[in-house]
Short mmCIF file of C-alpha atoms and ligand atoms in Angstrom, two decimals:
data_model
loop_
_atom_site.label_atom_id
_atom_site.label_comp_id
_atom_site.label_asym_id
_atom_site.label_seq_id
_atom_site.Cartn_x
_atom_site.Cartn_y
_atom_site.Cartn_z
CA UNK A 1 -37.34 88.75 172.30
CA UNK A 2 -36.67 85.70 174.56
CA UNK A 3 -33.95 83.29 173.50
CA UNK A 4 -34.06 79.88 174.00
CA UNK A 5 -33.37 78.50 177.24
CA UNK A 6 -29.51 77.42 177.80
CA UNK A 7 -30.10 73.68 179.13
CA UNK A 8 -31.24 71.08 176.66
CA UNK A 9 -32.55 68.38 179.46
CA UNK A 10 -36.30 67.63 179.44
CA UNK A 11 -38.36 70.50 181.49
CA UNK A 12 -39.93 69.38 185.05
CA UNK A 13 -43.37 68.97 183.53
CA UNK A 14 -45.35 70.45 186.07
CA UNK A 15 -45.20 74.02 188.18
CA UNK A 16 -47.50 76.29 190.32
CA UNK A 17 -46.28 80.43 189.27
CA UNK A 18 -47.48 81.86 192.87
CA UNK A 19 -47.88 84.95 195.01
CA UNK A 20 -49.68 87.66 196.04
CA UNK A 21 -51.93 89.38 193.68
CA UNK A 22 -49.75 91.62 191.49
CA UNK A 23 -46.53 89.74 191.69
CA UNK A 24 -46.99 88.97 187.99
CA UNK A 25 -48.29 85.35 188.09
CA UNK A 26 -49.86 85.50 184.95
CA UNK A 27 -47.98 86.93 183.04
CA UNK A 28 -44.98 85.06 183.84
CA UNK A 29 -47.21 81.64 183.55
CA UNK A 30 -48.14 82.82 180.09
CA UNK A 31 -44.29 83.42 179.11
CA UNK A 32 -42.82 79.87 180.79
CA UNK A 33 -45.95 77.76 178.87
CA UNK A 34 -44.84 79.61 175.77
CA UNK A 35 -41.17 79.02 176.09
CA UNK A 36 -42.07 75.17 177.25
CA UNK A 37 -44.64 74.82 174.93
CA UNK A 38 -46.86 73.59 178.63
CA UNK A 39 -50.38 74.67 178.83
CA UNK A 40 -51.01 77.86 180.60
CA UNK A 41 -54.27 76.91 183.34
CA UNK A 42 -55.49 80.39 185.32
CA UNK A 43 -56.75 79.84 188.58
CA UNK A 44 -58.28 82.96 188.75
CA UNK A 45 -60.56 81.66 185.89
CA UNK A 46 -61.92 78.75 188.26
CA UNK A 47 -63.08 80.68 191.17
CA UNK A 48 -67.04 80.72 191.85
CA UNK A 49 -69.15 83.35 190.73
CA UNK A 50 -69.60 83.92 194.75
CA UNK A 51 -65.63 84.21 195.10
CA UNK A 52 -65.18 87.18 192.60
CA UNK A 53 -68.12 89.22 193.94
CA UNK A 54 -66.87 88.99 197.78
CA UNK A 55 -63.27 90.19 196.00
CA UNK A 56 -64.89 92.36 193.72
CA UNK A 57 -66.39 93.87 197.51
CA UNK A 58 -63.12 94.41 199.14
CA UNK A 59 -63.62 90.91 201.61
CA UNK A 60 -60.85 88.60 201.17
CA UNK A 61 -61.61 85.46 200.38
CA UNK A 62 -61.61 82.64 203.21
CA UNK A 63 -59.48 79.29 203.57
CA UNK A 64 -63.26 77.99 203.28
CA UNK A 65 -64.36 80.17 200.10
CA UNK A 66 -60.82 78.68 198.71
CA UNK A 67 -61.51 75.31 198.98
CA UNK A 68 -63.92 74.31 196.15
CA UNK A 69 -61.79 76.69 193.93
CA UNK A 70 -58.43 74.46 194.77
CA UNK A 71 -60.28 70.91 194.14
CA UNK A 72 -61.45 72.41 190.56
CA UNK A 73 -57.80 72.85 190.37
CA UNK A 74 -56.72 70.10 191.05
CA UNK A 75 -58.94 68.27 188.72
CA UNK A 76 -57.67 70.86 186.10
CA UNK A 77 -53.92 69.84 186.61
CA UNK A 78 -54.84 65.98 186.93
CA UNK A 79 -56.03 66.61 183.54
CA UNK A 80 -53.42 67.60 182.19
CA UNK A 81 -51.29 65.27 183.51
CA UNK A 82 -53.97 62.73 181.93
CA UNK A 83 -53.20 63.80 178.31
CA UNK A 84 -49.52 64.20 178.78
CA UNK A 85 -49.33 67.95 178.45
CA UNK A 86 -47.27 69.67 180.65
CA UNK A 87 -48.59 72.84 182.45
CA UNK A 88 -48.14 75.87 184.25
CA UNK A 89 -50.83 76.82 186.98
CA UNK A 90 -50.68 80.77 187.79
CA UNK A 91 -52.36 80.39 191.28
CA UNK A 92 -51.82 82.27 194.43
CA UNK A 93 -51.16 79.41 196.68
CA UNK A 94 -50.54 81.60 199.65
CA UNK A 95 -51.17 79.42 202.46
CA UNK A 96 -49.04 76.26 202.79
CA UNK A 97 -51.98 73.99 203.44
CA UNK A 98 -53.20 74.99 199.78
CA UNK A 99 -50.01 74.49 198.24
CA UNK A 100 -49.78 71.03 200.03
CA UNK A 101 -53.23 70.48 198.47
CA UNK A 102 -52.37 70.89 195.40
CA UNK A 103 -49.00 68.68 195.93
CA UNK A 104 -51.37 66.08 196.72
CA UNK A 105 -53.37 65.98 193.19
CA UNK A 106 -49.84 66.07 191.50
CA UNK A 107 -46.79 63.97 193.06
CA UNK A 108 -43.77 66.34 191.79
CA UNK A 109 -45.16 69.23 191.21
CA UNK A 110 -42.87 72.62 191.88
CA UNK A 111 -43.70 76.01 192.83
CA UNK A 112 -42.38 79.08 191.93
CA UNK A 113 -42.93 81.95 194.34
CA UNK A 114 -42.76 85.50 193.38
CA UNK A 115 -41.66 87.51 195.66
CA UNK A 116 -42.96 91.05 195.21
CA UNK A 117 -42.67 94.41 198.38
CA UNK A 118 -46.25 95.75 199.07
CA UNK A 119 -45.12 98.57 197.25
CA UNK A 120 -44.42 96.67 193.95
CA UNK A 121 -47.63 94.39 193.95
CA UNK A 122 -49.98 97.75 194.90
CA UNK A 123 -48.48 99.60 192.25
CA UNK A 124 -49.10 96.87 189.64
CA UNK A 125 -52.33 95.88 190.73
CA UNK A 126 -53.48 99.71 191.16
CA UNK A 127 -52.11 99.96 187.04
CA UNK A 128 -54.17 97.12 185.78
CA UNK A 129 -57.29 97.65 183.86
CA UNK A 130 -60.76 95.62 183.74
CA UNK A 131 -59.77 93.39 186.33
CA UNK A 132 -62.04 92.80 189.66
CA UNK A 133 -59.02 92.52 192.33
CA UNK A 134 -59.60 95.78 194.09
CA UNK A 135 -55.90 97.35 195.87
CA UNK A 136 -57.82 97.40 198.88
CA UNK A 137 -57.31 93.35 198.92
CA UNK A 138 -53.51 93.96 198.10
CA UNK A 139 -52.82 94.23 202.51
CA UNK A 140 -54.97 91.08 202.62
CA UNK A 141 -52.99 88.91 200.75
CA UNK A 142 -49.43 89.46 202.30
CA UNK A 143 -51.58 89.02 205.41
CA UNK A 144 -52.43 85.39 204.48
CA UNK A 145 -49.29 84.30 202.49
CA UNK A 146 -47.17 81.66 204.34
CA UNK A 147 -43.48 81.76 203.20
CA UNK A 148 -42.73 78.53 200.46
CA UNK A 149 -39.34 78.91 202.09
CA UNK A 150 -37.92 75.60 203.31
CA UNK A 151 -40.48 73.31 201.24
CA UNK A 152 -38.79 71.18 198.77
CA UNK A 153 -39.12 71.56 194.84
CA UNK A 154 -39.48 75.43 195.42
CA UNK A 155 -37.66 78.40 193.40
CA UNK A 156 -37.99 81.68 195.16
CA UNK A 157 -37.97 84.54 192.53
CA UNK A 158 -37.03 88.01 192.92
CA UNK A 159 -40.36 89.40 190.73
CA UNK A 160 -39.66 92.92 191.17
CA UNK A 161 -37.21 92.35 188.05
CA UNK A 162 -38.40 92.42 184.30
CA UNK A 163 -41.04 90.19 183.74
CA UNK A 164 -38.28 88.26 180.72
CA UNK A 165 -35.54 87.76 183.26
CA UNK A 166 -38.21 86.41 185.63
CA UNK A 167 -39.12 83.96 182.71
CA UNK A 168 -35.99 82.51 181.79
CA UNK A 169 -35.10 81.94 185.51
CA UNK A 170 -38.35 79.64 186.04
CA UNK A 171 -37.41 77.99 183.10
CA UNK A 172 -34.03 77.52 183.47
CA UNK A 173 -35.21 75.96 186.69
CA UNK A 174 -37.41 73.74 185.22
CA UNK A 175 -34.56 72.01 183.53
CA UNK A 176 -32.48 71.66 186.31
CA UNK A 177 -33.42 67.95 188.12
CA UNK A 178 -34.39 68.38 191.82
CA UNK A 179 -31.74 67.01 194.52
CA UNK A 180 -33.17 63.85 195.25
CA UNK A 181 -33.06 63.93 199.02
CA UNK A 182 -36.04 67.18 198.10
CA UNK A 183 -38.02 65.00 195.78
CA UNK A 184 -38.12 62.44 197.94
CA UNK A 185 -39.35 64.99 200.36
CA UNK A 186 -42.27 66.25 197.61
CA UNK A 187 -43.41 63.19 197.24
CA UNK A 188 -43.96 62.46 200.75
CA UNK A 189 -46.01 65.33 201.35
CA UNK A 190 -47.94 64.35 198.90
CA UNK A 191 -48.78 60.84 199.91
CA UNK A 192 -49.59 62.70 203.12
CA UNK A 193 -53.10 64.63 202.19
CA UNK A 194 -56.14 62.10 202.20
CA UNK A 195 -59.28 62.06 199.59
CA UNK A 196 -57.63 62.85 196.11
CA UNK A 197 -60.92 63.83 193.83
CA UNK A 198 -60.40 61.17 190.68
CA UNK A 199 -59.95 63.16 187.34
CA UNK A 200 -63.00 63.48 185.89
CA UNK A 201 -63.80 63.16 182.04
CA UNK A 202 -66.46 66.08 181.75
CA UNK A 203 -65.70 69.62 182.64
CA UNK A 204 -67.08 71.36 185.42
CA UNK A 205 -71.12 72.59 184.35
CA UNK A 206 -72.23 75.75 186.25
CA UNK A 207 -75.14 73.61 187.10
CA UNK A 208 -76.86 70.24 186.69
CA UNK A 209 -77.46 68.93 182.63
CA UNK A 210 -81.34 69.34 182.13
CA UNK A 211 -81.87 65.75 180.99
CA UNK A 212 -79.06 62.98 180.44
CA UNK A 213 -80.40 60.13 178.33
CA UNK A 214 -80.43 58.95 174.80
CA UNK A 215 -82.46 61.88 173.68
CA UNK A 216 -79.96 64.05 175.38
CA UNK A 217 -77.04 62.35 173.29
CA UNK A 218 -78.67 62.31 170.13
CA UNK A 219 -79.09 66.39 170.52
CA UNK A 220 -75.59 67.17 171.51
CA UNK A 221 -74.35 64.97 168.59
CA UNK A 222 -76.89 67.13 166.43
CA UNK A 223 -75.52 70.24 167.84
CA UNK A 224 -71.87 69.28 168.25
CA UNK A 225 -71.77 68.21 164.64
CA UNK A 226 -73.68 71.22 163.07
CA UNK A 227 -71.53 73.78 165.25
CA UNK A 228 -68.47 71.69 163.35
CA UNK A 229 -69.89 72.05 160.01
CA UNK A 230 -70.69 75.65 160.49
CA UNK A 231 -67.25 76.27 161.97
CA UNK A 232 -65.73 74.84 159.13
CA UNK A 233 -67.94 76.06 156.02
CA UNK A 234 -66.66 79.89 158.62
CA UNK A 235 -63.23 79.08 158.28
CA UNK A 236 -62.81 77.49 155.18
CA UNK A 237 -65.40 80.52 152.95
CA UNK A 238 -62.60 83.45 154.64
CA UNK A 239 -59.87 81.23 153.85
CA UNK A 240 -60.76 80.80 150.18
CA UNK A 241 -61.60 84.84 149.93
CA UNK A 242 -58.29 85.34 151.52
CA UNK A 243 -56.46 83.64 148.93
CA UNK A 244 -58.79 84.98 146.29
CA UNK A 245 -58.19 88.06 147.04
CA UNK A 246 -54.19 87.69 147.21
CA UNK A 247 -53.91 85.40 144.29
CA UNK A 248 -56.23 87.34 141.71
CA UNK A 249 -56.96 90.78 143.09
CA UNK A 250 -61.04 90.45 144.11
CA UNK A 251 -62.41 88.07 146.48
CA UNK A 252 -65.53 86.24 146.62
CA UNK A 253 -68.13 88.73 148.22
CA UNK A 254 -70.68 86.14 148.99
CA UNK A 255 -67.83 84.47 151.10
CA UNK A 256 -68.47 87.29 153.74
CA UNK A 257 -72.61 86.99 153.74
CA UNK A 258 -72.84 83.61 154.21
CA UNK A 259 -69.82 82.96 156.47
CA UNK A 260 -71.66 85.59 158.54
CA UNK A 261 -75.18 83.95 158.23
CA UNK A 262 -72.68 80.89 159.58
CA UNK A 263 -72.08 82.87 162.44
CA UNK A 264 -75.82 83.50 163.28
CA UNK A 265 -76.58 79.55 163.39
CA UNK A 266 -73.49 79.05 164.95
CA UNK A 267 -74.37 81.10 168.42
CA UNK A 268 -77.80 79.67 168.39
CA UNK A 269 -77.38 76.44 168.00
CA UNK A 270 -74.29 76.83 170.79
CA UNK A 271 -77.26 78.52 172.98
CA UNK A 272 -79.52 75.26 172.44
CA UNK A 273 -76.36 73.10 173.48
CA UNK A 274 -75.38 74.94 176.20
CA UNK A 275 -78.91 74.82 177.99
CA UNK A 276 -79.40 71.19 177.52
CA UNK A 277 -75.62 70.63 179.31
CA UNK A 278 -76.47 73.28 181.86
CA UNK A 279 -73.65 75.99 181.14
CA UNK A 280 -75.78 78.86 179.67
CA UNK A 281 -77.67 80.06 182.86
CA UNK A 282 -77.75 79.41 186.14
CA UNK A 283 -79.28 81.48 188.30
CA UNK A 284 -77.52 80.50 192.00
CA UNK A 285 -76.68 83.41 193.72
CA UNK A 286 -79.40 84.88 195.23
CA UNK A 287 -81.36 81.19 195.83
CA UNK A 288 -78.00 79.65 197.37
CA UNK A 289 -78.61 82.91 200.27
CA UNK A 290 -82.48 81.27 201.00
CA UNK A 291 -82.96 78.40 203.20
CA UNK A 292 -83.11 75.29 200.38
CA UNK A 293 -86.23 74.59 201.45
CA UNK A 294 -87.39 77.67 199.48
CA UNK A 295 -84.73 76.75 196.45
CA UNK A 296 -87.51 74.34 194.69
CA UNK A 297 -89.72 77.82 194.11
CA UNK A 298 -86.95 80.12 193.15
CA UNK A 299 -85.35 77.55 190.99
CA UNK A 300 -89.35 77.11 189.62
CA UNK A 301 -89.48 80.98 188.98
CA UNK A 302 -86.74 81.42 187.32
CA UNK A 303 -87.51 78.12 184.98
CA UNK A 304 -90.94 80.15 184.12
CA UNK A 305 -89.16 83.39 183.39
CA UNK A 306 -86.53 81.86 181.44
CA UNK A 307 -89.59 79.82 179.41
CA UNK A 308 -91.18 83.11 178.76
CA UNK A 309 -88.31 85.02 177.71
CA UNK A 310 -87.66 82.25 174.96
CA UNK A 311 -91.14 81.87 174.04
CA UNK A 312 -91.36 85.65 173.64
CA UNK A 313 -88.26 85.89 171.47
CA UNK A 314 -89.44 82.53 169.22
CA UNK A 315 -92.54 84.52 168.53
CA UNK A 316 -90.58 87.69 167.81
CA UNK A 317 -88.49 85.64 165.17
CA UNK A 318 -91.76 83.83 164.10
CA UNK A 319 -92.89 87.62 163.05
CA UNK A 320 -89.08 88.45 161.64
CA UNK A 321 -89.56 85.57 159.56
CA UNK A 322 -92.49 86.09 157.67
CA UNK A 323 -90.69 89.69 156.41
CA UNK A 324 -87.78 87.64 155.94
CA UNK A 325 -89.35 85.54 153.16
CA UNK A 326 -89.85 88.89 150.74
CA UNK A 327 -86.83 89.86 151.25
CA UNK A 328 -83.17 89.18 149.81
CA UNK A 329 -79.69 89.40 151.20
CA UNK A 330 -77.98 91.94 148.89
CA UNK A 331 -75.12 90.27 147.85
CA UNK A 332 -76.25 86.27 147.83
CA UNK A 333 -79.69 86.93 147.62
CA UNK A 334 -80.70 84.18 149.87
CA UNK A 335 -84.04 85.02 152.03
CA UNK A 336 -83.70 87.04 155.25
CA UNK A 337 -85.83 83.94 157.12
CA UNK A 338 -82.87 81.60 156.63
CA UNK A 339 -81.15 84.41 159.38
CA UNK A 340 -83.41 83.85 161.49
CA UNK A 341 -84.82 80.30 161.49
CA UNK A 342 -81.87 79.14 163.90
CA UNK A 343 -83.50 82.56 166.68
CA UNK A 344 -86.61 80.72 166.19
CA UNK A 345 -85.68 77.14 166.74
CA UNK A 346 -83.27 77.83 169.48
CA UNK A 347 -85.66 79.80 171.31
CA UNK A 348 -88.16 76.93 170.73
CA UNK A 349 -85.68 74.84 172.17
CA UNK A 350 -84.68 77.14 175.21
CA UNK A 351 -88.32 77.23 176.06
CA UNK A 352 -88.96 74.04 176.21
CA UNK A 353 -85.73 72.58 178.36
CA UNK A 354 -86.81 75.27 180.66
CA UNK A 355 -89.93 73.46 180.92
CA UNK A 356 -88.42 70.17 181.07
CA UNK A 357 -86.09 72.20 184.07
CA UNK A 358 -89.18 73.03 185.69
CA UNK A 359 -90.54 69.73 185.77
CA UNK A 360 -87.18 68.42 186.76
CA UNK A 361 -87.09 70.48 190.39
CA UNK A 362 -90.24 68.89 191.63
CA UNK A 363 -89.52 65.52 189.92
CA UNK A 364 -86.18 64.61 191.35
CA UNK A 365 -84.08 64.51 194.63
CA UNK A 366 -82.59 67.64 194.24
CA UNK A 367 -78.45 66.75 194.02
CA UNK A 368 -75.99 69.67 195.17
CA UNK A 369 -74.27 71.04 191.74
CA UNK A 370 -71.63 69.43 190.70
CA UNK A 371 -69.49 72.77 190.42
CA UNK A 372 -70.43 76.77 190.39
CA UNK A 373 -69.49 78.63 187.84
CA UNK A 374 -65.79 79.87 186.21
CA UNK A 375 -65.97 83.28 185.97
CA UNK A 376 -63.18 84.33 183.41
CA UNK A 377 -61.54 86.96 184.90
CA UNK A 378 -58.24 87.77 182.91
N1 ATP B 1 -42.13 91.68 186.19
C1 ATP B 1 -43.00 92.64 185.96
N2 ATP B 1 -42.62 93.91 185.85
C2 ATP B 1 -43.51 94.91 185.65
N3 ATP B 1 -44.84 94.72 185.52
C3 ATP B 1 -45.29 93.47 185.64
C4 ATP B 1 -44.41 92.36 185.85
N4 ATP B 1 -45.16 91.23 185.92
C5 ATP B 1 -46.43 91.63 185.75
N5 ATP B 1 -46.52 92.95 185.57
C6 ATP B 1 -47.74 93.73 185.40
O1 ATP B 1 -48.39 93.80 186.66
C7 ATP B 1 -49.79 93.63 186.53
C8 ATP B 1 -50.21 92.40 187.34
O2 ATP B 1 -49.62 91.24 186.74
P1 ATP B 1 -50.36 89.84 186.74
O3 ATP B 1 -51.79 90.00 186.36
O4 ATP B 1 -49.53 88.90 185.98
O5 ATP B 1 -50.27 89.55 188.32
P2 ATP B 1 -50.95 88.37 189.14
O6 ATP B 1 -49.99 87.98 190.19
O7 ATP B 1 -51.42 87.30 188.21
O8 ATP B 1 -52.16 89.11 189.79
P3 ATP B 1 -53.57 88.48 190.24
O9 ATP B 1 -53.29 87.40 191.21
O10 ATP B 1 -54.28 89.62 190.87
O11 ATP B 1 -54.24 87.99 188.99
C9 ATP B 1 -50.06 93.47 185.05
O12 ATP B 1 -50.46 94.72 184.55
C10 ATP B 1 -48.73 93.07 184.46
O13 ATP B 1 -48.58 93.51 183.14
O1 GCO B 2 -56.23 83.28 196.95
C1 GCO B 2 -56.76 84.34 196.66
O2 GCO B 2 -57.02 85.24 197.45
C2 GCO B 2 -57.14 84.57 195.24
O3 GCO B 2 -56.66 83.57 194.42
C3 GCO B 2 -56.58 85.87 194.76
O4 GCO B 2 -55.19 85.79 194.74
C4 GCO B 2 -57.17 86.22 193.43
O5 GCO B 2 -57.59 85.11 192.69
C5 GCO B 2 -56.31 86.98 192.54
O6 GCO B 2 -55.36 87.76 193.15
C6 GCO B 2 -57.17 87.83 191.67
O7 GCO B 2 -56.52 88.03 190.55
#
């Protein structure tokens, strides 16, 4: 087990854990945000869909492919910054240009590089399950990395040690205040980089919301607040069998049923939520390789599909329904319908933003999209 770190002065609030792919990043990012109580923020998690398939491929990724990817992070950290968490950002940083990029979005912030052989970060990356970094990428990325060495606010880490002694050094390090001559240094290079993106309040969407007015408000309060509720009635029905069945022997069985028929709402009336804000699907990889003047029809396909899809599973639930009504759950004995009511009105729903989607590409001046999408990797 860890023990606590030595120093008792604040922490630096703010680091980048980076390296080559297998140095142990994340893993070591994950183990200084627990023992600083900062928020752990993968960068692997904020890459387009596009950036994980050319990796996934065996074609390392670009100083071009990485730019998008670095301004989401930088948004990220400002974010954090915003609501006074601190935070540790496991990010490969290779090239100096990206770490100064990053600098830029947060005056002050440190790096910590891991410093791994070829050997090491092969072996490790070779070891790792359901991941998409292929080893054949493992050459690439010693190829690109630009020593930290010489950069103020930077701790250079032997990571072929235990993962724990690697821990405790960062944050040991993170407690210790930066000459100032070097900080002075930091924040000059990041005064330096031009065009900071402002923090933004919303997320990045994997594609445009389908409508923004008052309509569109009035749903997602609908939607946030029934997703609360059901959330809630979930946690609070297991809580109250779990003490049930620890206090007096025998739970509530009912507690199970419903908090399960909870569940069922809960993903479809996340589905309907998600469409309206644009984050359930977004079909931009094979349009974004057509010229954009043939983007309006492909987007207009896939609107029609994804109408037809939802109209054919509304029906399907129409039919489940009108079983449903005969019959009982066995332990409750609520109707079946009630399970399936939220299939049908969420596919009602899907169908008909996909519509409103439809009319939407021929209606509007067609923006570029805000963001593409995180793929969660990790
Ligand atoms: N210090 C360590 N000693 C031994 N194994 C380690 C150490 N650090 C990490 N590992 C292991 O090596 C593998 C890669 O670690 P991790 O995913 O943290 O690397 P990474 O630098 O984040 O890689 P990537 O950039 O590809 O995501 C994991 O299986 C992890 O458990
Ligand atoms: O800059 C890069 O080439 C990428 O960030 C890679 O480092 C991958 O994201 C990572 O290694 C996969 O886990």
């Amino acid at each position: 087990m860890t023990s606590p770190v030595s120093t008792s002065a604040t922490p630096a609030q703010a680091i980048v854990i980076m390296g080559v792919s297998g140095s142990g990043k994340t893993e070591t990012s994950l183990g200084v945000a627990r023992r600083l109580g900062f928020r752990h923020i993968e960068a692997d998690h904020f890459h387009s869909a596009e950036n994980v398939v050319r990796m996934q491929a065996g074609t390392p990724l670009t100083d071009t492919d990485r730019i998008e990817w670095l301004d989401r992070l930088r948004l990220e950290m400002q974010k954090a910054v915003q609501d006074g968490t601190g935070f540790v950002l496991s990010c490969s940083a290779l090239r100096r240009s990206y770490r100064d990029r990053l600098r830029d979005a947060v005056p002050g912030l440190r790096f910590a590089h891991l410093s791994v052989d070829y050997e090491t970060a092969l072996q490790r990356v070779g070891e790792r399950a359901d991941h998409y970094m292929p080893t054949s990428l493992v050459k690439s990325q010693f190829d690109t990395l630009e020593s930290p060495k010489g950069e103020p606010g930077v701790l250079w880490v032997d990571a072929s040690k235990a993962c724990e002694a690697v821990v405790e050094e960062v944050c040991a390090w993170m407690h210790a205040p930066i000459p100032s001559s070097e900080m002075a240094a930091l924040i000059g290079l990041a005064s330096k980089m031009p065009d900071a993106p402002s923090p933004r309040k919303e997320p990045p969407l994997t594609s445009e919301p389908i409508y923004n007015n008052r309509m569109a408000q009035r749903f997602d309060t609908l939607t946030d607040s029934l997703m609360a509720v059901l959330m809630a009635f979930m946690v609070g029905a297991v809580f109250v069998n779990v003490v049930l069945r620890y206090a007096f022997g025998s739970g509530w069985a009912g507690a199970e049923e419903l908090s399960r028929l909870a569940f069922v709402w809960l993903i479809f009336v996340g589905v309907a939520s998600s469409m309206r804000r644009g984050e359930l699907m977004c079909f931009t990889l094979i349009r974004d390789k057509f010229p954009r003047i043939a983007h309006r029809l492909i987007d207009s396909v896939s609107a029609l599909l994804i109408a037809t899809g939802s109209g054919l599973s509304a029906w399907g639930a129409w039919y489940q329904m009108q079983f449903g009504w005969q019959n009982a759950s066995p332990v409750v004995g609520y109707p079946l319908a009630i399970a399936m009511l939220p299939v049908l009105v969420s596919m009602i729903a899907l169908a008909m933003l996909a519509l409103v989607q439809l009319i939407n590409t021929w209606r509007t001046e067609r923006a570029v999209p805000p963001a593409l999408a995180n793929v969660t990797a990790d």
